[in-house]
Coordinates of C-alpha atoms and ligand atoms in Angstrom, one line a residue:
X160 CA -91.0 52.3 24.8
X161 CA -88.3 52.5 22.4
X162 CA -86.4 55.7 21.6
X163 CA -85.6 55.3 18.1
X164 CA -89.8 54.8 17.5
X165 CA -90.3 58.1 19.8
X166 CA -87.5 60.1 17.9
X167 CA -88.7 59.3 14.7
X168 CA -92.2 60.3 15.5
X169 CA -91.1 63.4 17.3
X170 CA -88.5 64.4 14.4
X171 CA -92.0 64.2 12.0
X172 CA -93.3 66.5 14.2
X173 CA -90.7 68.7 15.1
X174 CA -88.8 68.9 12.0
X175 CA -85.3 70.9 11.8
X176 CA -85.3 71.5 15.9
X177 CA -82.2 69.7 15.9
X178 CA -80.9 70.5 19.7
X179 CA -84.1 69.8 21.1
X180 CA -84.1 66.3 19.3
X181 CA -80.5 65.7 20.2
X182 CA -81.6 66.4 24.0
X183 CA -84.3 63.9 24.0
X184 CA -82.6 61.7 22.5
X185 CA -79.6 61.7 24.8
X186 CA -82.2 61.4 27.9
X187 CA -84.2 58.5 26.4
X188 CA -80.9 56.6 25.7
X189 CA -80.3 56.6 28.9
X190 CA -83.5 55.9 30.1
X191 CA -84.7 53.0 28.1
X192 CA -83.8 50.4 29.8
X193 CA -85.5 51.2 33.6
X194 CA -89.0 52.8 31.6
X195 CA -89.3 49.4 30.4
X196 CA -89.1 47.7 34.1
X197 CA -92.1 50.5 35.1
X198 CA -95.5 49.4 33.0
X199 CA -97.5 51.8 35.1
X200 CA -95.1 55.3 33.2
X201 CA -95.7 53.4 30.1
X202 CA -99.7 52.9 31.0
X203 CA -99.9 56.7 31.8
X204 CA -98.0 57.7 28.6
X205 CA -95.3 59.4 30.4
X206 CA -92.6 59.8 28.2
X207 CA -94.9 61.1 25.2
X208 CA -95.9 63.5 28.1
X209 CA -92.8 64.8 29.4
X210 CA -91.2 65.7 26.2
X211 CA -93.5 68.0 24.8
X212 CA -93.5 71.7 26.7
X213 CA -96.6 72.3 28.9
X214 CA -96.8 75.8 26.7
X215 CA -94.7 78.0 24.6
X216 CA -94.7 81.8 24.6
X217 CA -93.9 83.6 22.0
X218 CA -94.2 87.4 21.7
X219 CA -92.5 90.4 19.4
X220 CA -90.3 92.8 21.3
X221 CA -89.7 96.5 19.5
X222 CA -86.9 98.8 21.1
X223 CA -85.6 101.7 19.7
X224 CA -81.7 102.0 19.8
X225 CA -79.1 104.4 20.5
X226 CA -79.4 105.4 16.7
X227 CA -83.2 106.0 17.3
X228 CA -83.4 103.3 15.4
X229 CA -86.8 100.9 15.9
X230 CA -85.8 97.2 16.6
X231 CA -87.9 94.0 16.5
X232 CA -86.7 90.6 18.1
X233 CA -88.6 88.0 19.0
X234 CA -89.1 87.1 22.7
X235 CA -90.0 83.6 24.0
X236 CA -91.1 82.0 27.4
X237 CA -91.0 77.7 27.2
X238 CA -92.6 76.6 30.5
X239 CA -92.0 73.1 30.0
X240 CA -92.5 70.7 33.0
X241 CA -94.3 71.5 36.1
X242 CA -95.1 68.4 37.8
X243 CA -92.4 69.1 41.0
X244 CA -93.0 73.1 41.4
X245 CA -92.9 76.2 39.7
X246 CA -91.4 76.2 36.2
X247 CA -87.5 77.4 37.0
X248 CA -85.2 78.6 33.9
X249 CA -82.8 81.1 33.1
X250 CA -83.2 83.4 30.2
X251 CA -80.9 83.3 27.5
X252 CA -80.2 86.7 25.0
X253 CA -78.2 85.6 22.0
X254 CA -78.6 85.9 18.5
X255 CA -78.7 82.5 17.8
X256 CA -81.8 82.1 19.9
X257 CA -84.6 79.5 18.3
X258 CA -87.7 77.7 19.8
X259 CA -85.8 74.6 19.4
X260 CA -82.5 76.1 21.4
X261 CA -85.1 76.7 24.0
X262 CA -87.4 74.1 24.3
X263 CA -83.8 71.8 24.5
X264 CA -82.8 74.1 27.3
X265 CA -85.9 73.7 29.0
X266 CA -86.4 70.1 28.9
X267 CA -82.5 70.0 30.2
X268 CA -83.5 72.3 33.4
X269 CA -86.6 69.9 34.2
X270 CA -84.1 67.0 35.1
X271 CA -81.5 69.3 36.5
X272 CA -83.6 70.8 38.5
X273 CA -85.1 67.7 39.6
X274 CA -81.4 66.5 40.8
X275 CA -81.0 69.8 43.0
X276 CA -83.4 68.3 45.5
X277 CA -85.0 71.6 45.7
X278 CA -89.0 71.8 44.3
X279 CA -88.8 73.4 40.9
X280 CA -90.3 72.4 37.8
X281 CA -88.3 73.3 34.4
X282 CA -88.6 76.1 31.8
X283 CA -86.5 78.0 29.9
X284 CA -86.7 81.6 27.7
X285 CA -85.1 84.6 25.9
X286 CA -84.5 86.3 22.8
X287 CA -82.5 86.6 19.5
X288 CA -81.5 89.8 20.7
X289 CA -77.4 89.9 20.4
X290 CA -75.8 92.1 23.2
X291 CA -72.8 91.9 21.6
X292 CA -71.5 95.9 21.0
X293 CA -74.8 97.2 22.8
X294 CA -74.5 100.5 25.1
X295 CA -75.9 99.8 28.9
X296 CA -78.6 101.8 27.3
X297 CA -79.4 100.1 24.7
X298 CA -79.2 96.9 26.7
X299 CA -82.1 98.5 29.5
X300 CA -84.8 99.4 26.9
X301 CA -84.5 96.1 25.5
X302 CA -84.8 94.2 29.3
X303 CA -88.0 97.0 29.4
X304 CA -89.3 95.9 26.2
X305 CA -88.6 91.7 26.7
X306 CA -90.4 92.6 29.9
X307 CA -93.6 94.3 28.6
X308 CA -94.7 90.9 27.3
X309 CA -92.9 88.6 29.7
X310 CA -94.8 89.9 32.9
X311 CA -97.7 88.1 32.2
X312 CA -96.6 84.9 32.2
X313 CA -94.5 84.9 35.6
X314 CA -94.8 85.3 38.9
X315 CA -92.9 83.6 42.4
X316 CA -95.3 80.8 42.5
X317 CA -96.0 80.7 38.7
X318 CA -92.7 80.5 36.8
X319 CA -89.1 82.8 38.3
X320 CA -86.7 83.1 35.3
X321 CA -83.2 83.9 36.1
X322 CA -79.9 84.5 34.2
X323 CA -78.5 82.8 31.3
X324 CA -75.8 83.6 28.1
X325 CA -76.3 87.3 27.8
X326 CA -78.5 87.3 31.0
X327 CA -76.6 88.5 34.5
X328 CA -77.1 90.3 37.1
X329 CA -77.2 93.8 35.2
X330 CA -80.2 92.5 33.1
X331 CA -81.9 91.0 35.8
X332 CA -82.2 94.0 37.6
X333 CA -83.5 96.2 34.6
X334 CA -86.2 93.3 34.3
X335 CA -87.0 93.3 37.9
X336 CA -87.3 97.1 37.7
X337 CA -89.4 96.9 34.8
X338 CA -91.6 93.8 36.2
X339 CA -92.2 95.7 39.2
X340 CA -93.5 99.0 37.4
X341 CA -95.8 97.3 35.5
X342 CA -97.5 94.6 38.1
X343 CA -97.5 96.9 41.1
X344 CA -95.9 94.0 42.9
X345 CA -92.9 94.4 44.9
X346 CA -92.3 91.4 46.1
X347 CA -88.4 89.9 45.6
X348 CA -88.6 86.4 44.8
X349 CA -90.1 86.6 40.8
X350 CA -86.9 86.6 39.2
X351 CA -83.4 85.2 40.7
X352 CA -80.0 86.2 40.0
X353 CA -80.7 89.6 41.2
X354 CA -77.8 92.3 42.6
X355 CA -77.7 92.4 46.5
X356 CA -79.4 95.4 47.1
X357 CA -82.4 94.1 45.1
X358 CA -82.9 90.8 47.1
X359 CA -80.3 88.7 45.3
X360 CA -78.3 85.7 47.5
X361 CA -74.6 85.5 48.0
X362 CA -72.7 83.8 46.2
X363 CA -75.4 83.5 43.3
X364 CA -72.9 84.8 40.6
X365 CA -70.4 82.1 41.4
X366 CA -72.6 79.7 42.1
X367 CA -72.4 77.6 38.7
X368 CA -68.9 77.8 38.7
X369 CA -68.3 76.8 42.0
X370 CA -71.0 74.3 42.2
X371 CA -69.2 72.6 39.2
X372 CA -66.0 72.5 41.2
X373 CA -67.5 70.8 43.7
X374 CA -69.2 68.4 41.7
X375 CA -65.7 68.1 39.4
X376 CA -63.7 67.4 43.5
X377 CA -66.6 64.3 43.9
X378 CA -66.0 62.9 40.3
X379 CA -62.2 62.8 40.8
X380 CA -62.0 61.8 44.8
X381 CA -64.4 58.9 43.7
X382 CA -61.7 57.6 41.1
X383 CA -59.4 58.3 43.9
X384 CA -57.7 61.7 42.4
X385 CA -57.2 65.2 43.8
X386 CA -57.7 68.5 41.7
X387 CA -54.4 70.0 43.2
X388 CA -51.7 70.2 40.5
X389 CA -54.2 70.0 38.1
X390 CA -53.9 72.0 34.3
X391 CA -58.3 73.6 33.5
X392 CA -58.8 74.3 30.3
X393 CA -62.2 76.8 30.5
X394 CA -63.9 77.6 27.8
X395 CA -65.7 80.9 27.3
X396 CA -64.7 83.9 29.7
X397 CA -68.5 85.0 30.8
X398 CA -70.1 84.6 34.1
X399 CA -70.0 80.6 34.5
X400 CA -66.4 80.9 33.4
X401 CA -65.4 83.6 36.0
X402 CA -66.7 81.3 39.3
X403 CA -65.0 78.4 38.0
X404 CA -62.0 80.2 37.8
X405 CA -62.0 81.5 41.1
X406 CA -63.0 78.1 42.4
X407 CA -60.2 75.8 40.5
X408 CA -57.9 78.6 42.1
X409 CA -58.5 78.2 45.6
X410 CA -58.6 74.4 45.4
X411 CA -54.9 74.6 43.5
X412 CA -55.5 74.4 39.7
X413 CA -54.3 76.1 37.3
X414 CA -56.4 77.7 35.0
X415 CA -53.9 77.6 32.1
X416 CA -57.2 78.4 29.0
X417 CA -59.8 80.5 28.7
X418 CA -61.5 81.3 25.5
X419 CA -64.1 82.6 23.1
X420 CA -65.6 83.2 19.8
X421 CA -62.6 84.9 18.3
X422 CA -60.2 82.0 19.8
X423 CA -57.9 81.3 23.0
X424 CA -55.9 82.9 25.4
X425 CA -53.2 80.1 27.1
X426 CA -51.9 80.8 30.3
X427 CA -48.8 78.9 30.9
X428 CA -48.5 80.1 34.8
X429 CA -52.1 80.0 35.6
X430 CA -54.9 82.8 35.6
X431 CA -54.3 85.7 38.4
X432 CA -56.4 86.8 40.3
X433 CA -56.3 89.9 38.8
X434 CA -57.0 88.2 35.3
X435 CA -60.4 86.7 36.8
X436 CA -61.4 90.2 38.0
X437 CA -60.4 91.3 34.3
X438 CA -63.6 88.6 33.1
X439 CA -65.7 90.9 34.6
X440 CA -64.7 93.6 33.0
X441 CA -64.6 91.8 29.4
X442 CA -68.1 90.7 29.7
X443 CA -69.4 94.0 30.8
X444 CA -68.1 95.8 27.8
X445 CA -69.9 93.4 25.6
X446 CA -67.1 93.1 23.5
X447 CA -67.0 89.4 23.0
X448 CA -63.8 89.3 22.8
X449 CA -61.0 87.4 24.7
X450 CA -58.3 88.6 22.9
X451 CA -58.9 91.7 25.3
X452 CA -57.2 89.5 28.1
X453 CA -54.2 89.2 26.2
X454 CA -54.0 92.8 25.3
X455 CA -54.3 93.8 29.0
X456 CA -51.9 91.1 30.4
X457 CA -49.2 90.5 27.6
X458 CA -47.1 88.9 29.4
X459 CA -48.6 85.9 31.4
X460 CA -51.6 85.3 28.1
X461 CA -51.1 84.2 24.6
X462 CA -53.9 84.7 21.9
X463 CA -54.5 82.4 19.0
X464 CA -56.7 83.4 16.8
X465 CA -59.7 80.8 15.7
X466 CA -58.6 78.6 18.2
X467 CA -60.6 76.6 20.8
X468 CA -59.3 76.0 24.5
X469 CA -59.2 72.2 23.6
X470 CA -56.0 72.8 21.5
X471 CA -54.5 74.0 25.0
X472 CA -52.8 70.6 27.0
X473 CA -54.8 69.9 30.0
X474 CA -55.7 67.1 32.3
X475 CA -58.8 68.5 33.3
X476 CA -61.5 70.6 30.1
X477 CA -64.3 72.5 31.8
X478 CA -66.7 73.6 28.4
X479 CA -68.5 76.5 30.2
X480 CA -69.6 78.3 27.3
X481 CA -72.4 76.7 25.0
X482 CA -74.0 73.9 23.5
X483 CA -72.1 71.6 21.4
X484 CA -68.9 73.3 21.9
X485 CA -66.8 70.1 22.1
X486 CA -66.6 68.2 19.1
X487 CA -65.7 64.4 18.4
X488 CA -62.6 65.9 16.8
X489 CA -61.9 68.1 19.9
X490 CA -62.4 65.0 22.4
X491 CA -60.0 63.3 20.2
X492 CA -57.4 66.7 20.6
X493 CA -58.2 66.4 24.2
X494 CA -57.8 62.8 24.6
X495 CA -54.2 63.1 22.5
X496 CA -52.8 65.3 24.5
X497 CA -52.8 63.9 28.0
X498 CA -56.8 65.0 29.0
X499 CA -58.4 62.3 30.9
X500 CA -61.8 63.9 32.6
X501 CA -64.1 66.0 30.6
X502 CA -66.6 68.1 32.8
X503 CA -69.8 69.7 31.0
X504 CA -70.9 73.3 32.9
X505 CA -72.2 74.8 30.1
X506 CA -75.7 72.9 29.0
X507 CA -75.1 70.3 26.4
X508 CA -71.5 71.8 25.7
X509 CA -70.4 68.3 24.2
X510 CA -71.4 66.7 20.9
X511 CA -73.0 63.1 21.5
X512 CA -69.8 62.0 19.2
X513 CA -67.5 63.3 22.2
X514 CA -69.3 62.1 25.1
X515 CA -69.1 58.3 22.9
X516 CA -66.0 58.8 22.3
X517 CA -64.8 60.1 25.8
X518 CA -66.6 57.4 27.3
X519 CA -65.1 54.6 25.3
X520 CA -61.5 56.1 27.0
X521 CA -60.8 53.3 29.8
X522 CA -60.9 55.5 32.7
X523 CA -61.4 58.5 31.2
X524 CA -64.2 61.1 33.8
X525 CA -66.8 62.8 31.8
X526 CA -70.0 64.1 33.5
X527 CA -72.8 65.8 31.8
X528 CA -73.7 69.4 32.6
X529 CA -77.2 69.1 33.9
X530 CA -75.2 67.3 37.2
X531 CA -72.3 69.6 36.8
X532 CA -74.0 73.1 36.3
X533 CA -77.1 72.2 38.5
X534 CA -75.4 74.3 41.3
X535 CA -76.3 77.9 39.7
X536 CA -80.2 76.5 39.8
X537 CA -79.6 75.6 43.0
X538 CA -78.5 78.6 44.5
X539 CA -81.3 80.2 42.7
X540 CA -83.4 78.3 45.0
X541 CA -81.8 78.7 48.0
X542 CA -82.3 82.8 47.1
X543 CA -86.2 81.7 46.5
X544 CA -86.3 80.7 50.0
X545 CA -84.5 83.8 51.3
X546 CA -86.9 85.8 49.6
X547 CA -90.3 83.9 50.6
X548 CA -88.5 84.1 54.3
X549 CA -87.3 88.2 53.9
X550 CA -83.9 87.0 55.1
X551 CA -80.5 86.6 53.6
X552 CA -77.7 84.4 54.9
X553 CA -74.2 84.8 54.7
X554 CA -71.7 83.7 52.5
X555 CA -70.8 80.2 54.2
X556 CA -74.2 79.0 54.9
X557 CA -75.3 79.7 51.3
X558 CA -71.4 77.7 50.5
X559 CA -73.0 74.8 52.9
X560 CA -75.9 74.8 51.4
X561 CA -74.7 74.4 47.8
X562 CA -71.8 72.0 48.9
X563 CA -74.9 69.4 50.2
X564 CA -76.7 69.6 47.1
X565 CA -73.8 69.2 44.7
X566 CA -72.6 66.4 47.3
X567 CA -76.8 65.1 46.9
X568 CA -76.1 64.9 43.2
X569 CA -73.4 63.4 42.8
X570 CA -74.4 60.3 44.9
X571 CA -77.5 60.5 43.2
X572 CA -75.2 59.6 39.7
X573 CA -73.7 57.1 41.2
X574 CA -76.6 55.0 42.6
X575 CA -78.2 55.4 39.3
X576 CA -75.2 55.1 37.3
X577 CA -72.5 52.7 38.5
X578 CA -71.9 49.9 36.3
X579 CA -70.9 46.2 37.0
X580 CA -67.7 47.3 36.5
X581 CA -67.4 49.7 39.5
X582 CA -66.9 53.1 37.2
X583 CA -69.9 55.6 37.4
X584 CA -71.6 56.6 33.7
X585 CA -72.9 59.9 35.1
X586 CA -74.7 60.6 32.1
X587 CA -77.0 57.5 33.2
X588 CA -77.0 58.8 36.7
X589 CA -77.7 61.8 36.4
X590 CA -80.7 61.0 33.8
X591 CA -82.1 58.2 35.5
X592 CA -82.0 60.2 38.7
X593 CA -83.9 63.1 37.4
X594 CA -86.2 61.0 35.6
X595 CA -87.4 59.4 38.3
X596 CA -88.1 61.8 40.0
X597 CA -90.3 63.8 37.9
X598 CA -92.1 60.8 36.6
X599 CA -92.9 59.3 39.9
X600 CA -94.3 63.5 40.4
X601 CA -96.7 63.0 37.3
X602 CA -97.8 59.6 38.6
X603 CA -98.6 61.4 41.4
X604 CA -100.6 64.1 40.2
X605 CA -103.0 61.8 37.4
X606 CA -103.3 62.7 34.2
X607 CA -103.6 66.4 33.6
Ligands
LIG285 N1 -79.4 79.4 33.4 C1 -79.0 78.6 34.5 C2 -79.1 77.1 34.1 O1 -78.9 76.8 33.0 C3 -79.6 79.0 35.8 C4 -81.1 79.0 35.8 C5 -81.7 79.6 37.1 O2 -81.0 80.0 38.0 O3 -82.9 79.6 37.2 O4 -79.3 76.3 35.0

């Protein structure tokens, strides 16, 4: 195969889905070279195969708002790889929301899910619905509206959407409410991310976070590092946020950025633990707004308005709030002012011009967000097997259980991606590794 032949076909027939393209193109890069040493993936059409979504759903959603207004937004379901269990993806509400965000996330969530060791197959959905200034009202008929459609096209052995941006664990349980009324089924394990008292795991909400903590402790032990001392420039101040701030805490970090669409609060001492539970708060008022941290805590937090958290100094950036929130021109900010590892926990937070231009920094750690955010996923599994079990374990052996997978990934990076030269690309790891895995599955299973 040869990816610029497959990307041009697939931009003909895909035209304008830039972040899907961009996806592919990043995982076929990577691939190239080992689909070429396999005649028999190449014999069964594999990678024409794997690209494409098994199916797309695609359905209207009509609410009425607080106004008594009626509202239409388009809901979507992309089940896109099956081949090593049931299709496993968060749902993402945010009112930039297209097919092609989607299908990208989707194809993404097949390989990271294939890296978690656990059997899940990929798939991704949501809605251009923006929560952004909705009531808690407002925010429950819309779940019970999304969910009207969405029913169908689930279930625990089927396909178990989760959380996302706009997606936690106050939406999940309107869903599940709303699932449950209308399939008579009250059964725990079709959606993940749930609240306790619902069936949810511990640790769940922090799981990305921490999971990406652990996964940042293995890339910087492995280049013989420590985290301690460290300065963490976050990006966003949502859920995946929060956990790594607790978790770059408690290993001796300092948080000293956080950030979000209206620009960046610097911390000079280092977030408090009061501050992280003040995330919680911001994102529940669905304010979008970070300058609310510097309002609340004047003293320790400074606000810049349109700025980005890569304009704070830090040794260590964390992008934990969206896709191609890193620029070339940001790596170059980064890179300028003392940064030298770059950790993705947000899905495809880095523009392919950053990741090039990070990786040509001699010894400069960048890992791609499909290993570093595969711990949220993960945990989302281990609450899958709690539920099929009707049992729920406690705090440290759900911590144990995520630490071995993140631990599994990581040294699945670097047997697929050290180089002659000793360093590890984790981008080829990590790709390589989840490739593998899912094509060997479709071997297995014939063509279907
Ligand atoms: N949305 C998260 C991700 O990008 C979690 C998905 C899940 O738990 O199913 O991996």
């Amino acid at each position: 195969m040869k990816t610029a032949e497959i990307m041009q076909r697939l931009a003909a027939k895909h035209p304008g889905e830039a972040e899907y393209l961009q996806a592919v193109e990043e995982v076929l890069n990577s691939i190239e070279e080992v689909y070429n040493q396999h005649p028999e993936f190449e014999k069964a059409q594999i990678i024409e195969r794997m690209v494409e979504p098994d199916r797309i759903f695609t359905f209207r959603v009509t609410w009425v708002d607080d106004k008594g207004q009626v509202q239409t937004n388009l809901g979507y379901r992309v089940q896109f790889n099956s081949a090593i269990g049931p299709y496993k993806g968060g749902l993402r509400f945010h009112k930039a929301v297209t097919p092609s965000m989607l299908k990208f996330l989707g194809f993404e969530q097949t390989f990271k899910n294939a890296l978690t060791t656990l059997p899940m197959g990929g798939g991704k959905g949501g809605s251009d619905f923006d929560p952004v200034g909705k009531s808690d009202a407002e925010i429950m008929r819309f779940c019970q509206a999304f969910m009207l459609e969405l029913w169908r096209c689930i279930g625990p052995d089927q396909d178990i959407p989760a959380g996302d941006v706009g997606v936690g664990g106050r939406e999940i349980g309107f869903l599940n409410g709303m699932y449950q009324k209308l399939s008579r089924q009250y059964h725990t394990g079709v959606l993940t991310g749930k609240g306790m008292t619902l069936g949810g795991s511990v640790l769940r909400p922090e799981a990305t976070g921490f999971g990406a903590l652990y996964f940042t402790q293995h890339v910087l032990h492995t280049a013989g590092k420590d985290i301690k001392g460290c300065r963490v420039a976050l990006s966003g101040f949502g859920n995946v946020a929060w956990g790594a701030a607790i978790k770059a805490t408690q290993l001796g970090a300092k948080v000293v950025a956080i950030s979000g669409p209206d620009g960046v609060c610097e911390i000079k001492d280092g977030i408090t633990q009061e501050m992280i539970d003040y995330m919680l708060v911001m994102r529940a008022s669905n304010r979008n707004k970070v300058q609310d941290m510097a309002d609340k805590f004047p003293a320790q937090a400074q606000f810049t308005a349109g700025k980005k958290a890569w304009s704070v100094k830090c040794d260590i950036a964390l992008p934990c709030a969206f896709q191609n929130e890193l620029s070339e021109d940001d790596a170059k900010e980064l890179v300028k002012n003392g940064t030298w590892c770059c950790c993705e926990v947000s899905n495809m937070g880095c523009q392919p011009g950053a990741i090039h231009y990070f990786q040509s920094q001699k010894g400069f750690l960048f890992a791609p967000g499909k290993a570093v955010n595969a711990g949220g996923v993960a945990t989302s599994g281990l609450e899958m097997t709690q539920n099929a079990e009707h049992i729920s374990w406690d705090e440290k052996e759900v911590d144990e259980r995520l630490h071995t997978i993140m631990r599994s990934i990581h040294e699945q990076c670097v047997t697929y991606g050290k180089q002659a030269d000793g360093t590890i690309d984790y981008v080829k790891g990590a790709n390589i590794a989840g490739f593998m895995k899912v094509a060997t599955a479709m071997l297995e299973q014939g063509i279907i």
